[in-house]
Amino acid sequence: MIRTNSAQRRTRTAAGAVGVLIAAAALTACGGSPAHQGAAAVVGGQRITIATVEAKVTALRDEVLAQGGGPRTERAGLTKRTVSDLVLDRVVDQALSDRRLDVTETEVTQARDSDAKLLGGQDELQRELLLKQGVTSGDTDAFYRQQLGIHKLAAAEGKDARTAEGDAVVRGALATAGRELRIVVNPRYGAWDPQQIALVDTAEDWLPQRTAAA
């Protein structure tokens, strides 16, 4: 099963009796147009700004440190993982749109509340998400929306995303959506590989190089 935590090859918790959090498994493109300036990535022509990424990384580090532990807080690794997660959010949305599927706010709330009940409350749920999945309080709903979307992609083909067959269905859908979106990632973070559904290392330049005057 794909999990959206890019550093570990992850995809985020399932709703139902087992709960969205309990079933989470681990998952974890270059040009020089003006759209790339100040962007961590461009997905379907829409920018994910470096400022957005840095703000999320700072929030994560602050919340983890406040808890006194959890995932490594080395900034470079967290930044790359954050870019991967933000790209994957949009890839999942595209795959759902292709199939005329969506995830409602009610479904997100129900899944989150179900997990909170299993874990003993909202505070316990947030701590679990933060320290084990690297999800801040501000990104909890996005976490559930992505994971529920992944499960819906598998269910649309009569599969369970937690099985090998379901995982294959999800990966196929996300690979297709990734190619449609023509994802371009700032090379400082890597490049998006639609087939692997992950960031891979790259040595390509983000902005065009100026040639020396003759």
Coordinates of N, CA, C and O in Angstrom, one line a residue, residues 66-202:
A66 N 8.2 20.5 20.5 CA 7.4 20.7 21.6 C 6.9 19.5 22.3 O 6.7 19.4 23.5
Q67 N 6.8 18.4 21.5 CA 6.5 17.1 22.1 C 7.7 16.3 22.7 O 7.5 15.3 23.3
G68 N 8.9 16.8 22.4 CA 10.0 16.2 22.9 C 10.5 15.0 22.2 O 11.3 14.2 22.8
G69 N 10.1 14.8 21.0 CA 10.6 13.6 20.3 C 9.9 13.4 19.0 O 9.2 14.2 18.5
G70 N 10.0 12.2 18.4 CA 9.4 11.8 17.1 C 10.3 11.7 16.0 O 11.5 11.4 16.2
P71 N 9.8 11.9 14.8 CA 10.7 11.8 13.6 C 11.9 12.8 13.6 O 11.8 13.8 14.3
R72 N 12.9 12.4 12.9 CA 14.1 13.3 12.8 C 13.6 14.7 12.3 O 12.8 14.8 11.4
T73 N 14.2 15.7 12.9 CA 13.8 17.1 12.5 C 14.9 17.8 11.6 O 14.9 19.0 11.5
E74 N 15.8 17.0 11.0 CA 16.7 17.6 10.0 C 16.0 18.2 8.9 O 15.1 17.6 8.3
R75 N 16.2 19.5 8.6 CA 15.4 20.3 7.8 C 15.3 19.8 6.3 O 14.3 19.8 5.7
A76 N 16.5 19.4 5.8 CA 16.5 19.0 4.3 C 15.6 17.8 4.1 O 14.8 17.8 3.1
G77 N 15.7 16.8 4.9 CA 14.8 15.7 4.7 C 13.4 16.0 4.9 O 12.5 15.5 4.1
L78 N 13.0 16.8 5.9 CA 11.6 17.2 6.1 C 11.1 18.0 4.9 O 10.0 17.9 4.5
T79 N 12.0 18.9 4.4 CA 11.5 19.7 3.2 C 11.2 18.8 2.0 O 10.2 19.0 1.4
K80 N 12.1 17.9 1.7 CA 11.9 17.0 0.6 C 10.6 16.2 0.8 O 9.8 16.0 -0.2
R81 N 10.4 15.7 2.0 CA 9.2 14.9 2.2 C 7.9 15.8 2.1 O 6.9 15.3 1.6
T82 N 8.0 17.0 2.6 CA 6.9 17.9 2.5 C 6.5 18.2 1.0 O 5.3 18.2 0.7
V83 N 7.5 18.5 0.2 CA 7.3 18.7 -1.2 C 6.6 17.5 -1.8 O 5.6 17.6 -2.6
S84 N 7.1 16.3 -1.5 CA 6.5 15.1 -2.0 C 5.0 14.9 -1.6 O 4.2 14.6 -2.4
D85 N 4.8 15.2 -0.3 CA 3.4 15.1 0.1 C 2.4 16.1 -0.6 O 1.3 15.7 -0.9
L86 N 2.9 17.3 -0.8 CA 2.1 18.3 -1.4 C 1.8 18.0 -2.9 O 0.7 18.2 -3.4
V87 N 2.8 17.4 -3.5 CA 2.6 16.9 -4.9 C 1.6 15.8 -4.9 O 0.7 15.7 -5.8
L88 N 1.8 14.8 -4.0 CA 1.0 13.7 -4.0 C -0.5 14.0 -3.7 O -1.4 13.4 -4.3
D89 N -0.7 15.0 -2.9 CA -2.1 15.5 -2.6 C -2.8 15.8 -3.9 O -3.9 15.4 -4.2
R90 N -2.1 16.5 -4.8 CA -2.7 17.0 -6.1 C -2.8 15.8 -7.1 O -3.7 15.8 -7.9
V91 N -1.9 14.9 -7.0 CA -2.0 13.7 -7.9 C -3.2 12.9 -7.5 O -4.0 12.4 -8.4
V92 N -3.4 12.7 -6.2 CA -4.6 11.9 -5.7 C -5.9 12.6 -6.2 O -6.8 12.0 -6.7
D93 N -5.9 14.0 -6.0 CA -7.1 14.7 -6.4 C -7.3 14.6 -7.9 O -8.5 14.4 -8.3
Q94 N -6.3 14.6 -8.7 CA -6.5 14.4 -10.2 C -7.0 13.0 -10.5 O -7.9 12.9 -11.3
A95 N -6.4 12.0 -9.8 CA -6.9 10.6 -10.1 C -8.4 10.5 -9.7 O -9.1 9.8 -10.4
L96 N -8.8 11.1 -8.6 CA -10.2 11.0 -8.2 C -11.0 11.8 -9.2 O -12.1 11.3 -9.6
S97 N -10.6 12.9 -9.6 CA -11.4 13.7 -10.6 C -11.6 12.9 -11.9 O -12.6 13.0 -12.5
D98 N -10.5 12.2 -12.3 CA -10.6 11.4 -13.6 C -11.7 10.4 -13.5 O -12.3 10.0 -14.5
R99 N -12.0 9.9 -12.3 CA -13.0 8.9 -12.0 C -14.3 9.5 -11.5 O -15.2 8.7 -11.0
R100 N -14.4 10.8 -11.5 CA -15.6 11.5 -10.9 C -15.9 11.1 -9.5 O -17.0 10.8 -9.1
L101 N -14.8 11.0 -8.7 CA -14.9 10.7 -7.3 C -14.4 11.9 -6.5 O -13.7 12.7 -7.0
D102 N -14.8 11.9 -5.2 CA -14.3 13.0 -4.4 C -14.4 12.5 -2.9 O -14.9 11.4 -2.6
V103 N -13.8 13.2 -2.0 CA -13.8 13.0 -0.6 C -14.5 14.1 0.1 O -14.0 15.3 -0.1
T104 N -15.6 13.9 0.8 CA -16.3 15.0 1.4 C -15.8 15.3 2.8 O -15.1 14.5 3.4
E105 N -16.1 16.5 3.2 CA -15.7 17.0 4.6 C -16.3 16.1 5.6 O -15.7 15.8 6.7
T106 N -17.5 15.6 5.4 CA -18.2 14.7 6.3 C -17.4 13.4 6.5 O -17.2 12.9 7.6
E107 N -16.9 12.9 5.3 CA -16.1 11.6 5.4 C -14.8 11.8 6.1 O -14.3 11.0 6.9
V108 N -14.2 13.0 5.9 CA -12.9 13.3 6.6 C -13.2 13.4 8.1 O -12.4 12.8 8.9
T109 N -14.2 14.1 8.5 CA -14.6 14.2 9.9 C -14.9 12.9 10.6 O -14.4 12.6 11.7
Q110 N -15.7 12.1 9.9 CA -16.0 10.8 10.4 C -14.8 9.9 10.6 O -14.7 9.2 11.6
A111 N -13.9 9.9 9.6 CA -12.7 9.1 9.7 C -11.8 9.5 10.9 O -11.3 8.7 11.7
R112 N -11.6 10.9 11.0 CA -10.8 11.4 12.0 C -11.4 11.1 13.4 O -10.7 10.7 14.3
D113 N -12.7 11.3 13.5 CA -13.3 11.0 14.8 C -13.3 9.6 15.2 O -13.1 9.2 16.4
S114 N -13.4 8.7 14.2 CA -13.3 7.3 14.5 C -11.9 6.9 15.0 O -11.8 6.1 16.0
D115 N -10.9 7.4 14.4 CA -9.6 7.1 14.9 C -9.3 7.7 16.3 O -8.7 7.1 17.2
A116 N -9.9 8.9 16.5 CA -9.7 9.6 17.8 C -10.3 8.7 18.9 O -9.8 8.5 20.0
K117 N -11.5 8.1 18.6 CA -12.2 7.3 19.6 C -11.3 6.1 19.9 O -11.2 5.6 21.0
L118 N -10.7 5.5 18.9 CA -9.9 4.3 19.0 C -8.7 4.6 19.9 O -8.2 3.7 20.7
L119 N -8.1 5.8 19.7 CA -6.9 6.1 20.4 C -7.1 6.8 21.7 O -6.1 7.1 22.4
G120 N -8.3 7.2 22.1 CA -8.6 7.8 23.4 C -8.8 9.3 23.3 O -8.8 9.9 24.4
G121 N -9.0 9.8 22.2 CA -9.3 11.3 22.1 C -8.6 12.0 21.0 O -7.6 11.5 20.4
Q122 N -9.0 13.2 20.7 CA -8.4 14.0 19.7 C -6.9 14.3 20.0 O -6.1 14.3 19.1
D123 N -6.6 14.6 21.2 CA -5.2 14.9 21.6 C -4.3 13.7 21.3 O -3.2 13.9 20.8
E124 N -4.8 12.6 21.7 CA -4.0 11.3 21.5 C -3.8 11.1 20.0 O -2.7 10.6 19.5
L125 N -4.9 11.3 19.2 CA -4.8 11.1 17.8 C -3.8 12.1 17.2 O -2.9 11.6 16.4
Q126 N -3.8 13.3 17.6 CA -2.9 14.3 17.0 C -1.4 14.0 17.3 O -0.5 14.1 16.5
R127 N -1.2 13.5 18.5 CA 0.1 13.1 18.9 C 0.6 11.9 18.1 O 1.8 11.9 17.7
E128 N -0.2 11.0 17.9 CA 0.1 9.8 17.1 C 0.4 10.2 15.7 O 1.4 9.8 15.1
L129 N -0.4 11.1 15.1 CA -0.1 11.5 13.7 C 1.2 12.3 13.6 O 1.9 12.1 12.7
L130 N 1.4 13.1 14.6 CA 2.6 14.0 14.6 C 3.9 13.1 14.7 O 4.8 13.3 13.9
L131 N 3.9 12.3 15.7 CA 5.2 11.6 16.1 C 5.4 10.4 15.2 O 6.6 10.0 15.0
K132 N 4.4 9.8 14.7 CA 4.6 8.6 13.8 C 4.4 8.8 12.3 O 5.0 8.1 11.5
Q133 N 3.6 9.8 12.0 CA 3.4 10.1 10.6 C 4.0 11.5 10.1 O 4.0 11.8 8.9
G134 N 4.4 12.3 11.0 CA 4.9 13.6 10.7 C 3.8 14.5 10.2 O 4.0 15.4 9.3
V135 N 2.6 14.4 10.8 CA 1.5 15.3 10.4 C 1.2 16.3 11.4 O 0.9 15.9 12.6
T136 N 1.2 17.6 11.1 CA 0.9 18.6 12.1 C -0.6 18.8 12.3 O -1.4 18.3 11.5
S137 N -0.9 19.5 13.3 CA -2.3 19.7 13.6 C -3.0 20.5 12.5 O -4.2 20.2 12.2
G138 N -2.3 21.3 11.8 CA -2.9 22.1 10.6 C -3.1 21.2 9.4 O -3.8 21.6 8.5
D139 N -2.4 20.1 9.3 CA -2.5 19.2 8.1 C -3.3 17.9 8.3 O -3.3 17.1 7.5
T140 N -4.0 17.8 9.5 CA -4.7 16.6 9.8 C -5.8 16.3 8.8 O -5.9 15.1 8.3
D141 N -6.6 17.3 8.4 CA -7.7 17.0 7.5 C -7.1 16.6 6.1 O -7.6 15.7 5.4
A142 N -6.0 17.3 5.7 CA -5.4 16.9 4.4 C -4.9 15.5 4.4 O -5.0 14.8 3.4
F143 N -4.3 15.1 5.5 CA -3.9 13.7 5.7 C -5.0 12.7 5.4 O -4.9 11.8 4.7
Y144 N -6.1 13.0 6.1 CA -7.3 12.1 6.0 C -7.9 12.1 4.6 O -8.3 11.1 4.0
R145 N -7.9 13.3 4.0 CA -8.5 13.5 2.6 C -7.7 12.7 1.6 O -8.2 12.0 0.8
Q146 N -6.4 12.7 1.8 CA -5.5 12.0 0.9 C -5.7 10.5 1.0 O -5.8 9.7 0.1
Q147 N -5.7 10.0 2.3 CA -5.8 8.6 2.5 C -7.1 8.0 2.1 O -7.2 7.0 1.5
L148 N -8.2 8.8 2.4 CA -9.5 8.3 2.0 C -9.6 8.3 0.5 O -10.2 7.4 -0.1
G149 N -9.0 9.3 -0.2 CA -8.9 9.3 -1.7 C -8.2 8.1 -2.2 O -8.7 7.4 -3.2
I150 N -7.1 7.7 -1.6 CA -6.4 6.5 -2.1 C -7.3 5.3 -1.9 O -7.3 4.4 -2.8
H151 N -8.0 5.1 -0.8 CA -8.8 4.0 -0.6 C -10.0 4.0 -1.6 O -10.4 2.9 -2.1
K152 N -10.5 5.2 -1.9 CA -11.6 5.2 -2.9 C -11.1 4.8 -4.3 O -11.9 4.2 -5.1
L153 N -9.9 5.1 -4.7 CA -9.4 4.7 -6.0 C -9.3 3.2 -6.1 O -9.7 2.7 -7.1
A154 N -8.9 2.6 -5.0 CA -8.9 1.1 -5.1 C -10.4 0.5 -5.1 O -10.7 -0.4 -5.8
A155 N -11.2 1.1 -4.2 CA -12.6 0.6 -4.1 C -13.4 0.8 -5.4 O -14.3 0.0 -5.7
A156 N -13.0 1.8 -6.2 CA -13.7 2.0 -7.5 C -13.5 0.8 -8.4 O -14.3 0.6 -9.3
E157 N -12.4 0.0 -8.2 CA -12.2 -1.2 -9.0 C -12.5 -2.4 -8.2 O -12.0 -3.5 -8.5
G158 N -13.2 -2.3 -7.1 CA -13.6 -3.4 -6.3 C -12.4 -4.0 -5.5 O -12.5 -5.2 -5.1
K159 N -11.4 -3.2 -5.2 CA -10.2 -3.7 -4.5 C -10.1 -3.0 -3.1 O -10.6 -1.9 -2.9
D160 N -9.3 -3.6 -2.3 CA -8.9 -3.0 -1.0 C -7.5 -2.4 -1.1 O -6.6 -3.2 -1.5
A161 N -7.3 -1.1 -0.8 CA -6.0 -0.5 -1.0 C -4.9 -1.1 -0.1 O -3.7 -0.9 -0.4
R162 N -5.3 -1.9 0.9 CA -4.3 -2.5 1.8 C -3.8 -3.8 1.2 O -2.9 -4.4 1.8
T163 N -4.4 -4.3 0.1 CA -3.9 -5.5 -0.5 C -3.0 -5.3 -1.6 O -2.9 -4.1 -2.1
A164 N -2.3 -6.3 -2.1 CA -1.4 -6.1 -3.2 C -2.1 -5.7 -4.5 O -1.7 -4.9 -5.2
E165 N -3.3 -6.3 -4.7 CA -4.1 -6.0 -5.8 C -4.6 -4.6 -5.8 O -4.6 -3.8 -6.8
G166 N -5.0 -4.1 -4.6 CA -5.5 -2.8 -4.5 C -4.4 -1.8 -4.6 O -4.5 -0.7 -5.2
D167 N -3.2 -2.1 -4.1 CA -2.1 -1.2 -4.2 C -1.7 -1.0 -5.7 O -1.4 0.1 -6.1
A168 N -1.8 -2.1 -6.5 CA -1.5 -2.0 -7.9 C -2.5 -1.1 -8.6 O -2.1 -0.3 -9.5
V169 N -3.7 -1.2 -8.2 CA -4.8 -0.3 -8.8 C -4.5 1.1 -8.5 O -4.5 2.0 -9.4
V170 N -4.1 1.4 -7.2 CA -3.9 2.8 -6.8 C -2.6 3.3 -7.5 O -2.6 4.4 -8.0
R171 N -1.6 2.5 -7.6 CA -0.3 3.0 -8.2 C -0.6 3.3 -9.7 O -0.1 4.3 -10.3
G172 N -1.4 2.5 -10.4 CA -1.7 2.7 -11.8 C -2.4 4.0 -12.0 O -2.1 4.8 -12.9
A173 N -3.4 4.2 -11.1 CA -4.2 5.5 -11.2 C -3.4 6.7 -10.9 O -3.5 7.7 -11.6
L174 N -2.5 6.6 -9.9 CA -1.6 7.8 -9.6 C -0.6 8.0 -10.6 O -0.2 9.2 -10.9
A175 N -0.1 6.9 -11.2 CA 0.9 7.1 -12.3 C 0.3 7.8 -13.5 O 0.9 8.8 -14.0
T176 N -0.9 7.5 -13.9 CA -1.6 8.1 -15.0 C -1.8 9.6 -14.6 O -1.6 10.5 -15.5
A177 N -2.3 9.8 -13.4 CA -2.6 11.2 -13.0 C -1.4 12.1 -13.0 O -1.4 13.2 -13.4
G178 N -0.3 11.5 -12.5 CA 1.0 12.2 -12.5 C 1.5 12.6 -13.8 O 2.0 13.7 -14.0
R179 N 1.3 11.8 -14.8 CA 1.7 12.1 -16.2 C 0.8 13.2 -16.8 O 1.3 14.1 -17.5
E180 N -0.5 13.1 -16.5 CA -1.4 14.1 -17.0 C -1.0 15.5 -16.4 O -1.2 16.5 -17.1
L181 N -0.6 15.6 -15.2 CA -0.3 16.9 -14.5 C 1.0 17.5 -14.9 O 1.3 18.6 -14.6
R182 N 1.9 16.7 -15.6 CA 3.2 17.3 -16.1 C 3.9 17.9 -14.9 O 4.2 19.1 -15.0
I183 N 4.1 17.2 -13.9 CA 4.7 17.7 -12.7 C 6.2 18.1 -12.9 O 7.0 17.3 -13.4
V184 N 6.5 19.3 -12.4 CA 7.9 19.7 -12.5 C 8.3 20.1 -11.1 O 7.6 20.9 -10.4
V185 N 9.4 19.6 -10.6 CA 9.9 19.8 -9.2 C 11.2 20.6 -9.2 O 12.1 20.2 -10.0
N186 N 11.3 21.5 -8.4 CA 12.6 22.2 -8.2 C 13.7 21.2 -7.9 O 13.6 20.4 -7.0
P187 N 14.8 21.1 -8.7 CA 15.8 20.0 -8.5 C 16.4 20.0 -7.2 O 17.0 19.0 -6.8
R188 N 16.3 21.0 -6.4 CA 16.9 21.0 -5.1 C 16.2 19.9 -4.2 O 16.8 19.4 -3.2
Y189 N 15.0 19.5 -4.6 CA 14.2 18.5 -3.9 C 14.2 17.2 -4.7 O 13.8 16.2 -4.1
G190 N 14.6 17.2 -5.9 CA 14.5 16.0 -6.7 C 13.6 16.2 -8.0 O 13.4 17.3 -8.4
A191 N 13.2 15.1 -8.5 CA 12.2 15.2 -9.7 C 11.2 14.1 -9.4 O 11.4 13.1 -8.8
W192 N 10.0 14.4 -9.9 CA 8.8 13.5 -9.7 C 8.8 12.5 -10.7 O 8.8 12.7 -11.9
D193 N 8.9 11.2 -10.3 CA 8.8 10.1 -11.2 C 7.4 9.5 -11.2 O 7.0 8.9 -10.2
P194 N 6.5 9.7 -12.2 CA 5.2 9.3 -12.2 C 5.0 7.8 -12.0 O 4.0 7.3 -11.4
Q195 N 6.0 7.0 -12.5 CA 5.8 5.6 -12.4 C 6.1 5.1 -11.0 O 5.5 4.2 -10.4
Q196 N 7.1 5.7 -10.3 CA 7.4 5.4 -9.0 C 6.5 6.1 -8.0 O 6.5 5.7 -6.8
I197 N 5.9 7.1 -8.4 CA 5.0 8.0 -7.6 C 5.9 8.5 -6.4 O 5.5 8.3 -5.2
A198 N 7.0 9.0 -6.7 CA 7.9 9.5 -5.7 C 8.9 10.5 -6.3 O 9.1 10.6 -7.5
L199 N 9.6 11.2 -5.4 CA 10.7 12.1 -5.8 C 11.9 11.2 -6.0 O 12.2 10.4 -5.2
V200 N 12.7 11.5 -7.1 CA 13.9 10.9 -7.3 C 15.0 12.0 -7.5 O 14.7 13.1 -7.8
D201 N 16.2 11.6 -7.3 CA 17.3 12.6 -7.4 C 17.5 13.1 -8.8 O 17.3 12.3 -9.8
T202 N 17.9 14.3 -8.9 CA 18.2 14.9 -10.3 C 19.3 15.9 -10.2 O 19.5 16.5 -9.2

